[in-house]
Each structure stands twice: as structure tokens, then as C-alpha cells.
Amino acid sequence: MRSDQLPSARFAWHLALPLLALLGIVLSSYRDVAARLWLLDEMAYAPLLAIAAMGLFVRQAKGLRLMPPNGVPWLGSALLLGGSLAYILGRSQNLELIELASIIPLVAGVLAVLGGWQALRRMAFPLFFLIFVLPYPGWVIDGLTQPLKLMISQGD
């Protein structure tokens, strides 16, 4: 093995390990939510939005350069720590909203560590779009849509 191949192999592990860990978390969370919440009529839209979000990530990832030395390790570490704590809390207490919401800072943390500010800017919209996949409680949805319901019923 030539010495110029070692950094690329090391880089591959730096890239592969966080992405594989993140993929495992995302897939296990979405699998559990698909078996319970997405079967309900009020959450039937969520799988379509999740697929759209994945498509946005793939579309925006074209040409994205992930290079750990250019990352922002302090921001990525903070996002990964916060996202991990939220994931542990949501998963252990069966709080789907917190568990799925934790995926957003986890993805942002991996992007910050591997790609830096450029990767975060490029993936800002797909990360924001994940907010619409979250299973909000009924009282939150009612509170947000109440003014619209009143306006429609009054004929304004």
C-alpha cells in the first residue's frame, strides 16, 4: 500500500462512520413511526413529505464536498450532543415528536463536522423541510389553524 493512499482511506472512515450511525438512527426511527403513527389518517401525509425531504437532500447533495478538515467541529459537536440527548429522551420515553425532531440537529451536526458552513448552507432548506414531517400533537395543529377556521366560517 502506498503512503498516498492512507489519507484517503482514513478520510473514508471519517466520512463513513458518522453517516452510517446517522442512517441507522433515521431508519430505525422512521420504521417505528411508519408502523404506528403513519397508519393514522391524520398522519397519512407524513410519508410523502419524508420521501420529498429525502429527494431534497439527494438533489442538494450533488456536488457537495464533505471534508472533515474543513468542518466546524465545535458547532458539529454541540449539535450532535444536543441531538443525541434529545434522541435518547424521545426514544426512551416513547415521545415521537422529540425523537424525530432530534434527527434535524443530528443531520446538521454531521454536516457541520464533515462539510462545514458550506454544507450547512447548502442543506438548510432540506433540514427546514423536515419540520413538516414531525408528528405534532392535535392541540398544536388546532392552535395554528384556528384563525383560518374562524375566517372561513365568518366568510371573510
mmCIF file of N, CA and C in Angstrom, residues 29 32-33 36 82-102:
data_model
loop_
_atom_site.group_PDB
_atom_site.id
_atom_site.type_symbol
_atom_site.label_atom_id
_atom_site.label_comp_id
_atom_site.label_asym_id
_atom_site.label_seq_id
_atom_site.Cartn_x
_atom_site.Cartn_y
_atom_site.Cartn_z
ATOM 1 N N SER A 29 -35.902 5.078 13.516
ATOM 2 C CA SER A 29 -36.969 5.986 13.958
ATOM 3 C C SER A 29 -38.117 6.003 12.958
ATOM 4 N N ASP A 32 -40.206 2.743 13.041
ATOM 5 C CA ASP A 32 -41.138 2.680 14.158
ATOM 6 C C ASP A 32 -42.327 3.612 13.965
ATOM 7 N N VAL A 33 -42.080 4.798 13.452
ATOM 8 C CA VAL A 33 -43.169 5.753 13.221
ATOM 9 C C VAL A 33 -44.072 5.261 12.097
ATOM 10 N N ARG A 36 -46.595 2.802 13.420
ATOM 11 C CA ARG A 36 -47.620 3.284 14.354
ATOM 12 C C ARG A 36 -48.328 4.535 13.856
ATOM 13 N N GLY A 82 -26.513 17.740 21.498
ATOM 14 C CA GLY A 82 -27.913 18.094 21.742
ATOM 15 C C GLY A 82 -28.876 17.146 21.057
ATOM 16 N N GLY A 83 -28.591 16.812 19.804
ATOM 17 C CA GLY A 83 -29.444 15.877 19.075
ATOM 18 C C GLY A 83 -29.429 14.486 19.685
ATOM 19 N N SER A 84 -28.274 14.044 20.154
ATOM 20 C CA SER A 84 -28.182 12.720 20.782
ATOM 21 C C SER A 84 -28.969 12.661 22.081
ATOM 22 N N LEU A 85 -28.853 13.713 22.896
ATOM 23 C CA LEU A 85 -29.619 13.749 24.151
ATOM 24 C C LEU A 85 -31.124 13.772 23.881
ATOM 25 N N ALA A 86 -31.541 14.553 22.886
ATOM 26 C CA ALA A 86 -32.961 14.591 22.536
ATOM 27 C C ALA A 86 -33.423 13.243 21.994
ATOM 28 N N TYR A 87 -32.581 12.602 21.186
ATOM 29 C CA TYR A 87 -32.942 11.288 20.655
ATOM 30 C C TYR A 87 -33.093 10.265 21.775
ATOM 31 N N ILE A 88 -32.165 10.261 22.714
ATOM 32 C CA ILE A 88 -32.229 9.316 23.840
ATOM 33 C C ILE A 88 -33.491 9.556 24.657
ATOM 34 N N LEU A 89 -33.792 10.828 24.928
ATOM 35 C CA LEU A 89 -35.006 11.157 25.685
ATOM 36 C C LEU A 89 -36.257 10.721 24.933
ATOM 37 N N GLY A 90 -36.346 11.073 23.669
ATOM 38 C CA GLY A 90 -37.524 10.725 22.880
ATOM 39 C C GLY A 90 -37.698 9.233 22.700
ATOM 40 N N ARG A 91 -36.602 8.543 22.471
ATOM 41 C CA ARG A 91 -36.682 7.089 22.254
ATOM 42 C C ARG A 91 -37.022 6.350 23.548
ATOM 43 N N SER A 92 -36.408 6.762 24.657
ATOM 44 C CA SER A 92 -36.632 6.048 25.915
ATOM 45 C C SER A 92 -38.013 6.328 26.505
ATOM 46 N N GLN A 93 -38.553 7.506 26.263
ATOM 47 C CA GLN A 93 -39.851 7.870 26.820
ATOM 48 C C GLN A 93 -40.989 7.726 25.810
ATOM 49 N N ASN A 94 -40.688 7.214 24.629
ATOM 50 C CA ASN A 94 -41.677 6.997 23.577
ATOM 51 C C ASN A 94 -42.359 8.312 23.178
ATOM 52 N N LEU A 95 -41.563 9.365 23.035
ATOM 53 C CA LEU A 95 -42.050 10.675 22.599
ATOM 54 C C LEU A 95 -41.629 10.866 21.140
ATOM 55 N N GLU A 96 -42.529 10.518 20.231
ATOM 56 C CA GLU A 96 -42.190 10.517 18.810
ATOM 57 C C GLU A 96 -41.781 11.890 18.304
ATOM 58 N N LEU A 97 -42.441 12.946 18.789
ATOM 59 C CA LEU A 97 -42.104 14.292 18.332
ATOM 60 C C LEU A 97 -40.647 14.636 18.653
ATOM 61 N N ILE A 98 -40.217 14.348 19.870
ATOM 62 C CA ILE A 98 -38.839 14.650 20.270
ATOM 63 C C ILE A 98 -37.856 13.732 19.550
ATOM 64 N N GLU A 99 -38.215 12.470 19.425
ATOM 65 C CA GLU A 99 -37.320 11.525 18.746
ATOM 66 C C GLU A 99 -37.082 11.929 17.295
ATOM 67 N N LEU A 100 -38.156 12.260 16.575
ATOM 68 C CA LEU A 100 -37.996 12.634 15.175
ATOM 69 C C LEU A 100 -37.389 14.021 15.020
ATOM 70 N N ALA A 101 -37.707 14.931 15.940
ATOM 71 C CA ALA A 101 -37.118 16.269 15.873
ATOM 72 C C ALA A 101 -35.616 16.215 16.115
ATOM 73 N N SER A 102 -35.151 15.248 16.880
ATOM 74 C CA SER A 102 -33.714 15.136 17.156
ATOM 75 C C SER A 102 -32.918 14.798 15.900
#
